[in-house]
Coordinates of C-alpha atoms and ligand atoms in Angstrom, one line a residue:
M298 CA -28.2 65.7 -14.5
Q299 CA -27.1 69.3 -14.9
S300 CA -23.3 68.8 -15.0
L301 CA -23.9 65.5 -17.6
L302 CA -25.6 67.8 -19.7
T303 CA -23.0 70.8 -19.5
S304 CA -20.1 68.1 -20.5
F305 CA -22.3 67.7 -24.0
P306 CA -20.7 70.0 -26.9
D307 CA -22.7 72.9 -27.7
E308 CA -24.8 71.3 -30.4
W309 CA -26.0 68.4 -28.5
R310 CA -27.5 70.5 -25.9
T311 CA -29.5 72.2 -28.0
S312 CA -30.5 69.3 -29.6
P313 CA -32.9 67.2 -27.6
G314 CA -32.9 64.7 -30.2
L315 CA -29.3 63.7 -29.9
V316 CA -29.9 63.5 -26.4
I317 CA -32.9 61.1 -26.3
G318 CA -30.9 59.1 -29.2
F319 CA -27.5 58.8 -26.6
A320 CA -29.7 57.8 -23.7
L321 CA -31.5 55.3 -25.8
L322 CA -28.1 54.0 -27.3
A323 CA -27.0 53.6 -23.9
T324 CA -29.8 51.9 -22.4
V325 CA -29.4 49.3 -25.5
T326 CA -25.5 48.9 -24.6
V327 CA -26.0 48.4 -21.0
Q328 CA -28.8 45.6 -21.5
T329 CA -26.5 44.1 -24.7
V330 CA -24.0 43.8 -21.8
L331 CA -26.2 42.8 -19.3
A332 CA -27.3 40.1 -21.4
L333 CA -24.2 39.0 -22.4
F334 CA -23.0 39.1 -19.1
G335 CA -26.1 36.7 -17.9
S336 CA -25.6 34.4 -20.9
V337 CA -21.8 33.6 -19.7
R338 CA -22.7 33.3 -16.5
R339 CA -25.2 30.5 -17.5
M340 CA -23.0 29.2 -19.5
A341 CA -20.2 28.9 -17.1
Q342 CA -23.0 27.2 -14.6
Q343 CA -24.0 24.7 -17.3
R344 CA -20.2 23.9 -17.7
H345 CA -20.4 23.7 -13.8
Q346 CA -22.9 21.2 -14.1
F347 CA -21.9 19.5 -17.0
H348 CA -18.4 18.8 -15.3
L349 CA -20.1 17.7 -11.9
E350 CA -22.4 15.1 -14.1
R351 CA -19.2 13.9 -15.7
E352 CA -17.8 13.4 -12.4
R353 CA -21.0 11.4 -11.1
L354 CA -21.2 9.5 -14.1
S355 CA -17.5 8.2 -14.2
Y356 CA -17.8 7.4 -10.6
E357 CA -21.0 5.3 -10.9
V358 CA -18.9 3.6 -14.1
R359 CA -15.9 2.8 -11.7
L360 CA -18.6 1.5 -9.0
A361 CA -20.1 -1.0 -11.8
K362 CA -16.7 -1.7 -12.7
S363 CA -15.6 -2.6 -9.5
R364 CA -18.8 -4.6 -8.8
W365 CA -18.2 -6.4 -11.8
T366 CA -14.7 -7.1 -10.8
Q367 CA -15.9 -8.3 -7.5
M368 CA -18.1 -10.6 -9.2
E369 CA -15.1 -12.1 -11.8
H370 CA -13.4 -12.4 -8.4
E371 CA -16.3 -14.8 -7.0
K372 CA -16.2 -16.6 -10.1
S373 CA -12.4 -17.1 -10.9
S374 CA -11.3 -17.0 -7.1
W375 CA -10.0 -20.6 -5.5
N376 CA -9.8 -22.6 -2.5
G377 CA -6.5 -24.0 -1.1
W378 CA -3.7 -24.7 -4.0
R379 CA -3.8 -24.0 -7.6
K380 CA -0.8 -24.7 -10.1
F381 CA 0.7 -21.8 -11.5
Q382 CA 3.6 -21.3 -13.8
V383 CA 6.3 -19.4 -14.1
F384 CA 5.7 -17.2 -17.2
Q385 CA 9.1 -14.8 -16.7
K386 CA 11.7 -14.4 -14.0
R387 CA 13.2 -10.7 -14.4
F388 CA 16.0 -9.4 -12.6
E389 CA 15.0 -6.1 -10.8
C390 CA 18.7 -5.5 -8.9
E391 CA 21.3 -7.2 -6.6
D392 CA 19.1 -10.5 -4.8
V393 CA 15.7 -9.0 -6.5
F394 CA 13.6 -11.0 -9.2
S395 CA 10.4 -10.8 -10.4
F396 CA 8.1 -13.4 -11.2
V397 CA 5.1 -13.5 -13.7
L398 CA 2.9 -16.0 -13.4
K399 CA 0.1 -17.5 -14.8
P400 CA -2.2 -20.3 -14.1
H401 CA -1.5 -23.5 -15.2
D402 CA -5.2 -24.8 -16.1
G403 CA -5.6 -21.6 -18.5
K404 CA -8.7 -20.4 -16.5
P405 CA -9.2 -16.9 -15.8
I406 CA -7.8 -15.7 -12.2
P407 CA -9.2 -13.0 -10.1
A408 CA -8.5 -9.4 -10.1
F409 CA -7.1 -8.7 -7.0
K410 CA -7.0 -5.8 -4.5
P411 CA -3.9 -3.6 -4.8
G412 CA -1.6 -4.3 -1.4
Q413 CA -2.9 -8.0 -1.3
Y414 CA -0.4 -11.2 -1.4
L415 CA -0.4 -14.2 -2.7
T416 CA 0.8 -17.3 -0.2
F417 CA 3.4 -19.9 -1.5
G418 CA 3.2 -23.6 -0.4
L419 CA 7.1 -24.6 -1.8
D420 CA 8.3 -28.2 -1.9
I421 CA 12.0 -27.4 -1.5
P422 CA 14.5 -30.2 -2.4
G423 CA 16.0 -31.7 0.9
R424 CA 12.8 -30.8 3.1
D425 CA 10.5 -32.8 4.1
K426 CA 7.7 -30.1 5.3
Q427 CA 6.3 -27.8 2.6
V428 CA 7.7 -24.2 3.2
V429 CA 4.6 -21.6 3.4
R430 CA 5.9 -18.1 2.5
C431 CA 3.8 -14.8 1.7
Y432 CA 4.8 -12.1 -1.1
S433 CA 2.7 -9.1 -2.1
L434 CA 1.6 -8.6 -5.7
S435 CA 3.5 -6.1 -7.3
S436 CA 1.6 -5.5 -10.4
A437 CA -1.6 -3.2 -10.7
G438 CA -4.8 -4.9 -8.7
S439 CA -6.9 -4.5 -12.0
D440 CA -4.7 -6.6 -14.2
N441 CA -6.0 -10.0 -14.0
S442 CA -4.0 -11.6 -17.1
A443 CA -1.1 -12.9 -14.9
Y444 CA 0.2 -11.9 -11.3
R445 CA 3.4 -10.9 -10.5
V446 CA 5.8 -11.1 -7.2
T447 CA 8.7 -9.4 -6.3
I448 CA 11.4 -11.4 -4.2
K449 CA 14.3 -10.6 -2.0
K450 CA 16.7 -13.2 -1.3
E451 CA 17.0 -12.6 2.8
K452 CA 20.6 -12.9 3.7
A453 CA 21.8 -14.1 7.1
P454 CA 22.3 -11.7 9.6
P455 CA 26.0 -10.4 9.6
D456 CA 26.1 -11.0 13.4
K457 CA 25.3 -15.0 12.8
P458 CA 27.6 -16.3 10.1
G459 CA 26.7 -20.0 10.8
V460 CA 23.2 -19.2 9.9
P461 CA 21.7 -20.0 6.4
H462 CA 20.3 -17.7 4.3
G463 CA 16.4 -17.2 4.1
V464 CA 14.7 -20.3 3.0
G465 CA 11.8 -19.4 0.8
S466 CA 13.5 -16.3 -0.5
S467 CA 16.4 -18.3 -1.6
F468 CA 14.6 -20.6 -3.1
F469 CA 13.0 -18.0 -5.4
V470 CA 15.7 -16.2 -6.6
D471 CA 18.6 -19.0 -6.7
A472 CA 16.2 -22.0 -7.8
V473 CA 12.7 -21.1 -9.4
Q474 CA 13.0 -20.8 -13.4
E475 CA 10.8 -19.7 -15.9
G476 CA 8.4 -23.0 -16.9
D477 CA 8.6 -23.9 -12.9
I478 CA 5.1 -24.9 -11.5
L479 CA 4.1 -23.7 -7.7
N480 CA 1.6 -24.1 -5.3
V481 CA -0.4 -20.4 -5.0
K482 CA -3.0 -19.7 -2.7
A483 CA -5.8 -16.7 -3.8
P484 CA -4.8 -13.3 -3.2
S485 CA -5.6 -11.8 0.4
G486 CA -5.1 -9.7 3.2
H487 CA -6.6 -6.5 4.4
F488 CA -3.8 -4.2 3.5
H489 CA -5.3 -2.7 0.3
L490 CA -6.1 0.4 -1.5
E491 CA -10.0 1.5 -0.9
T492 CA -9.8 1.4 -5.3
Q493 CA -13.7 3.1 -5.1
K494 CA -12.5 5.7 -3.0
Q495 CA -11.0 9.1 -4.6
T496 CA -9.9 10.6 -1.4
P497 CA -5.7 11.5 -1.3
V498 CA -3.2 9.1 -0.3
V499 CA 0.5 8.7 0.4
L500 CA 2.3 5.4 -0.5
I501 CA 5.6 5.1 1.5
S502 CA 8.0 2.2 1.2
A503 CA 11.5 1.4 2.2
G504 CA 13.5 -1.3 -0.3
V505 CA 11.3 -4.2 -1.1
G506 CA 8.5 -2.7 0.7
I507 CA 8.1 -1.1 -2.5
T508 CA 5.9 -4.1 -3.6
P509 CA 2.5 -3.3 -2.2
V510 CA 2.4 0.4 -2.6
L511 CA 3.6 0.1 -5.9
S512 CA 0.8 -2.3 -7.1
M513 CA -1.4 0.7 -5.7
A514 CA 0.2 3.4 -7.8
L515 CA 0.2 1.2 -10.2
D516 CA -3.6 0.6 -10.3
I517 CA -4.4 4.3 -9.7
A518 CA -2.4 4.8 -13.0
A519 CA -4.1 2.1 -14.8
T520 CA -7.5 2.6 -13.9
G521 CA -7.2 7.0 -14.8
S522 CA -8.2 7.6 -11.4
R523 CA -7.7 11.4 -10.8
R524 CA -7.2 10.7 -6.9
E525 CA -4.1 12.8 -5.4
T526 CA -1.1 10.5 -5.1
W527 CA 2.0 10.7 -3.3
F528 CA 4.7 7.9 -3.5
F529 CA 7.8 8.0 -1.5
F530 CA 10.4 5.5 -2.0
V531 CA 13.8 4.9 -0.1
C532 CA 16.6 2.4 -0.9
R533 CA 20.3 2.9 -0.5
N534 CA 21.1 4.1 -4.5
R535 CA 20.9 2.8 -7.8
A536 CA 22.1 -0.4 -7.2
D537 CA 19.0 -1.4 -5.0
H538 CA 16.7 0.9 -6.9
M539 CA 14.2 -2.1 -7.8
L540 CA 11.1 -1.5 -10.3
K541 CA 12.9 2.1 -11.1
A542 CA 11.5 2.4 -14.6
E543 CA 7.9 1.5 -13.6
V544 CA 8.0 4.1 -10.9
E545 CA 9.0 6.7 -13.2
R546 CA 6.8 5.4 -15.7
L547 CA 3.9 6.3 -12.9
T548 CA 4.2 10.6 -13.5
A549 CA 4.4 10.1 -17.4
G550 CA 1.1 11.5 -18.7
S551 CA -0.5 12.1 -15.4
D552 CA -0.4 15.2 -13.2
N553 CA -2.1 13.5 -10.2
I554 CA 1.0 11.2 -9.3
R555 CA 4.2 12.3 -7.6
V556 CA 7.0 10.2 -6.7
V557 CA 9.7 11.5 -4.4
V558 CA 12.6 8.9 -4.2
C559 CA 15.7 8.9 -1.6
Y560 CA 18.8 7.6 -1.7
S561 CA 20.0 6.9 1.4
K562 CA 23.8 6.5 0.5
P563 CA 23.9 7.9 -3.1
S564 CA 26.9 6.4 -4.9
A565 CA 29.4 8.7 -7.0
E566 CA 27.7 7.7 -10.4
D567 CA 24.0 8.6 -9.2
V568 CA 22.8 11.8 -10.2
Q569 CA 19.9 13.8 -8.4
G570 CA 17.2 14.7 -10.3
K571 CA 17.4 12.2 -12.4
D572 CA 18.2 9.2 -10.2
Y573 CA 17.0 10.5 -7.2
H574 CA 15.5 13.3 -5.4
T575 CA 16.6 13.6 -2.2
A576 CA 19.8 12.4 -0.4
G577 CA 19.4 10.8 3.1
R578 CA 16.7 8.7 4.9
L579 CA 13.2 9.1 4.2
T580 CA 11.6 10.3 7.7
P581 CA 8.9 12.0 8.5
D582 CA 10.3 15.2 8.5
V583 CA 11.0 14.7 4.6
L584 CA 7.4 14.4 4.3
K585 CA 6.2 17.4 6.2
S586 CA 8.9 19.4 3.9
V587 CA 6.8 18.0 0.8
L588 CA 3.3 17.5 1.5
P589 CA 0.8 20.6 1.5
S590 CA -1.0 19.3 4.6
N591 CA -1.0 16.0 6.7
N592 CA -4.5 15.1 5.4
Y593 CA -4.1 11.8 3.5
D594 CA -4.6 8.4 3.9
Y595 CA -1.0 6.7 4.3
Y596 CA 0.0 3.6 3.2
L597 CA 3.7 2.2 4.9
C598 CA 5.7 -0.7 3.8
G599 CA 9.1 -1.5 4.9
N600 CA 11.6 -2.6 7.6
G601 CA 10.8 -2.8 11.2
S602 CA 12.4 0.2 12.1
F603 CA 11.7 2.4 9.3
M604 CA 7.7 1.5 9.7
K605 CA 8.4 2.4 13.7
S606 CA 9.7 6.0 12.9
M607 CA 7.2 6.8 10.1
Y608 CA 4.4 5.3 11.9
E609 CA 5.4 8.0 15.3
G610 CA 6.3 10.8 13.1
L611 CA 2.7 11.0 11.6
T612 CA 0.7 10.2 14.9
D613 CA 2.9 13.4 16.2
W614 CA 2.4 15.0 12.9
G615 CA -1.3 14.9 14.0
V616 CA -2.3 12.3 11.1
P617 CA -5.1 9.8 12.8
D618 CA -4.3 6.4 13.7
G619 CA -7.4 5.4 11.4
K620 CA -5.8 7.2 8.4
I621 CA -2.3 5.1 8.6
H622 CA -2.2 1.6 7.1
Y623 CA 0.7 -0.8 7.0
E624 CA 2.0 -4.1 6.2
A625 CA 4.8 -5.6 8.4
F626 CA 7.4 -8.2 6.2
G627 CA 8.8 -9.4 9.5
P628 CA 8.4 -8.9 13.6
A629 CA 5.7 -6.5 13.8
T630 CA 6.8 -3.0 15.3
I631 CA 3.7 -0.8 15.4
K632 CA 1.2 -1.3 18.2
K633 CA -1.6 1.2 17.0
T634 CA -2.7 3.4 19.8
T635 CA -6.7 2.2 19.0
E636 CA -6.3 -1.4 18.4
T637 CA -8.7 -3.5 20.2
A638 CA -6.7 -6.0 21.5
P639 CA -7.7 -7.8 24.7
P640 CA -6.5 -5.8 28.0
I641 CA -3.2 -7.1 28.9
P642 CA -3.3 -9.4 32.3
V643 CA -2.3 -7.8 35.6
D644 CA -1.4 -9.2 38.8
G645 CA -2.9 -8.0 42.3
A646 CA -0.3 -4.6 41.8
G647 CA -1.4 -3.8 38.6
T648 CA 1.9 -5.0 36.8
A649 CA 1.5 -7.1 33.3
K650 CA 1.9 -10.8 34.2
K651 CA 4.9 -12.7 33.5
F652 CA 3.9 -15.9 32.3
S653 CA 6.4 -18.4 32.2
I654 CA 7.2 -20.0 28.4
T655 CA 8.5 -23.1 27.8
F656 CA 10.0 -24.0 24.5
G657 CA 10.1 -27.9 24.8
K658 CA 11.8 -28.6 21.6
S659 CA 14.2 -26.0 22.6
G660 CA 14.2 -26.1 26.1
R661 CA 14.1 -22.8 26.8
V662 CA 12.0 -21.7 29.8
V663 CA 11.7 -17.9 29.8
A664 CA 9.3 -15.2 31.1
W665 CA 6.8 -13.2 28.7
D666 CA 7.7 -10.0 27.9
P667 CA 4.4 -7.4 27.6
A668 CA 6.3 -5.4 25.2
L669 CA 6.5 -8.2 22.4
L670 CA 3.0 -8.5 20.6
N671 CA 2.7 -11.8 19.8
L672 CA 4.1 -15.7 20.6
L673 CA 5.6 -15.5 17.0
D674 CA 7.8 -12.6 17.9
F675 CA 8.8 -13.5 21.5
A676 CA 10.1 -17.0 20.3
K677 CA 12.3 -14.9 17.6
A678 CA 13.3 -13.0 20.4
H679 CA 14.9 -15.8 22.1
D680 CA 16.4 -17.5 18.9
V681 CA 13.3 -20.2 19.1
R682 CA 12.4 -20.8 15.4
I683 CA 9.3 -21.0 14.6
D684 CA 8.2 -20.8 10.7
S685 CA 6.0 -18.1 9.7
G686 CA 4.3 -16.9 6.5
C687 CA 1.2 -14.2 6.3
R688 CA 1.9 -12.9 10.1
A689 CA -2.1 -12.7 10.2
G690 CA -3.4 -15.7 11.2
S691 CA -4.3 -16.9 8.1
C692 CA -1.6 -18.9 6.5
G693 CA -1.7 -21.5 9.3
S694 CA 2.2 -21.9 8.9
C695 CA 3.3 -20.4 12.4
S696 CA 0.6 -23.0 13.8
V697 CA 2.5 -24.7 17.3
A698 CA 0.9 -27.4 19.2
V699 CA 0.2 -25.8 22.9
K700 CA 1.2 -29.0 25.6
Q701 CA -0.1 -26.8 28.2
G702 CA -1.6 -23.9 29.4
A703 CA -4.0 -21.5 27.0
V704 CA -3.8 -18.8 24.9
E705 CA -5.6 -15.4 23.7
Y706 CA -6.1 -14.3 19.9
L707 CA -5.1 -10.4 19.2
S708 CA -7.4 -10.3 16.5
Q709 CA -10.3 -12.5 15.4
V710 CA -9.5 -15.6 13.5
D711 CA -10.0 -18.7 12.6
A712 CA -8.1 -20.7 15.6
G713 CA -7.3 -23.8 13.6
E714 CA -6.2 -26.8 14.8
E715 CA -7.5 -28.0 18.7
G716 CA -4.5 -28.2 20.5
S717 CA -2.0 -25.4 18.9
C718 CA -2.5 -21.8 18.0
L719 CA -1.3 -19.3 15.5
T720 CA 1.8 -17.9 17.1
C721 CA 1.7 -14.8 15.0
V722 CA -1.6 -13.3 16.4
C723 CA -1.5 -14.7 19.9
R724 CA -0.3 -14.4 23.2
P725 CA -0.2 -16.3 26.2
K726 CA -3.1 -16.2 28.9
T727 CA -1.7 -18.7 31.4
D728 CA 2.1 -20.6 31.9
L729 CA 2.5 -22.0 28.9
V730 CA 4.7 -25.2 27.3
L731 CA 4.9 -25.0 23.3
D732 CA 5.9 -27.7 21.1
A733 CA 8.7 -25.4 19.3
Ligands
LIG995 C1 2.3 -10.3 4.1 C2 3.4 -10.8 3.6 C3 4.0 -9.8 2.2 C4 5.3 -10.0 1.9 N1 5.7 -9.5 0.3 C5 7.0 -9.7 0.2 C6 7.6 -9.1 -0.7 O1 6.7 -8.6 -1.8 N2 8.9 -9.1 -1.3 C7 9.4 -10.0 -0.1 O2 10.7 -10.0 -0.6 N3 9.4 -10.5 0.9 C8 8.1 -10.1 1.2 N4 7.5 -11.0 2.5 C9 8.4 -11.2 3.0 C10 8.3 -12.9 3.0 O3 7.2 -13.8 3.0 C11 9.4 -14.2 3.6 O4 9.2 -13.9 5.2 C12 10.9 -13.6 3.6 O5 11.2 -13.8 1.7 C13 12.1 -14.2 4.3 O6 11.5 -15.5 4.2 P1 12.6 -16.8 4.1 O7 12.0 -18.1 3.8 O8 13.1 -16.8 2.8 O9 13.3 -16.5 5.3 P2 13.7 -17.4 6.5 O10 13.9 -18.9 6.3 O11 12.2 -17.5 7.2 O12 14.6 -17.0 7.5 C14 14.8 -15.4 7.8 C15 15.9 -15.1 8.4 O13 16.3 -15.5 9.5 C16 17.7 -16.3 9.2 N5 17.8 -17.3 9.8 C17 17.6 -18.7 9.4 N6 17.9 -19.7 10.3 C18 18.1 -19.1 11.3 C19 18.9 -19.6 12.9 N7 18.9 -20.4 12.8 N8 19.0 -18.1 13.8 C20 18.7 -17.4 13.2 N9 18.4 -16.6 12.3 C21 18.2 -17.4 11.3 C22 17.4 -15.9 7.9 O14 18.9 -15.8 7.2 C23 17.0 -15.1 7.3 O15 17.2 -13.7 7.3 C24 6.7 -10.9 2.6 C25 5.9 -11.2 4.1 C26 4.6 -10.8 4.6 C27 3.9 -11.6 5.9

């Protein structure tokens, strides 16, 4: 106190009134500052409270919307085939077209879960049997004014020159026109985004595998969801870059969706930073170099080897199995470590039983290979043609009569007709004779 007083000018020290006045002024100033600080803190707390309340309300609105959508879905969904008219056929890139479909009866159609697919029953001239094929919806799940699928013509394998191009995809690309009527089953499939959740996601695709994951990203953008979203896509170059403008629009006006496009073989005209971000294949290392951590839900779709390498890379990186979701358009290449299929039957020595599989119509007898996941892929590996659609045991197009022996199912499905099996989701339980 003494040293404080000595720091005052002489006239202050001789005037106690001035000192008291100064002390009062200091007290009032301190109290004012404390009061100000208090109200700033209260305002910040109120703002935070308001923000939390807004988040809670928007979550409840989303939940209510999703319940309403579910109710609408139940009202406007359908069983079996329904006629849809091709409203628009749009060129995307070489061999790839999008088809916008509207119900021929003009009645409402249900919203779908982004990632789901439609099943088509195609009456193709010259074929005595309807061809059943599945195509993922490539539009936003919340858009229930029309459906859109994007289809790539599947060419014959280059090493099999005598073989015809894919029957269903060629029909769509070469023959289906605007105004045509198609038989369509309601959207289905388990590979879809959980739209009520706000957890961060990584959407990864190659080539035409873009369709279900684009639907997911479009849905996130269309519903104004704030969830952190990474969209990785790989194709050869601009000539193959389907749905390019739509992917570019994903990031416009949104700071939660980020897009990374890789060109595996950029051409001289392709501009890095404009057409694509990274040259080379899309590998797990590309993901690791871009993502801030591995803590996401991953949704993958692409060809067999791409999916296999992504799945293995992600699990090596420590991503739990339950956070990796995928859809295979062709033969399955991923076998999840946590999958709960029945144990592989073994003989007395503990080795997998080599059941004998007879394909009656094709006249082939081969030993079952337990490395293959199902009878459909096994048949394909031995050049025995079995038709297929959804590859999930629901469309019934891979059904084959079992003339002798028994099969076991790998997941819970409605096993279909007595005396036949859904080859895409079963494997042999004994030696088998199949009508294929
Ligand atoms: C859930 C799901 C969603 C899908 N979504 C999409 C999608 O969004 N877009 C898309 O384009 N595809 C999608 N597909 C793939 C699609 O369903 C078809 O599998 C694909 O179009 C090929 O069908 P296809 O009838 O044209 O070919 P297929 O007639 O089944 O032929 C397949 C291949 O076999 C070859 N082949 C024909 N005959 C022989 C023979 N005798 N020997 C050897 N090879 C032969 C053909 O040349 C072709 O390359 C999806 C698949 C599933 C399961």
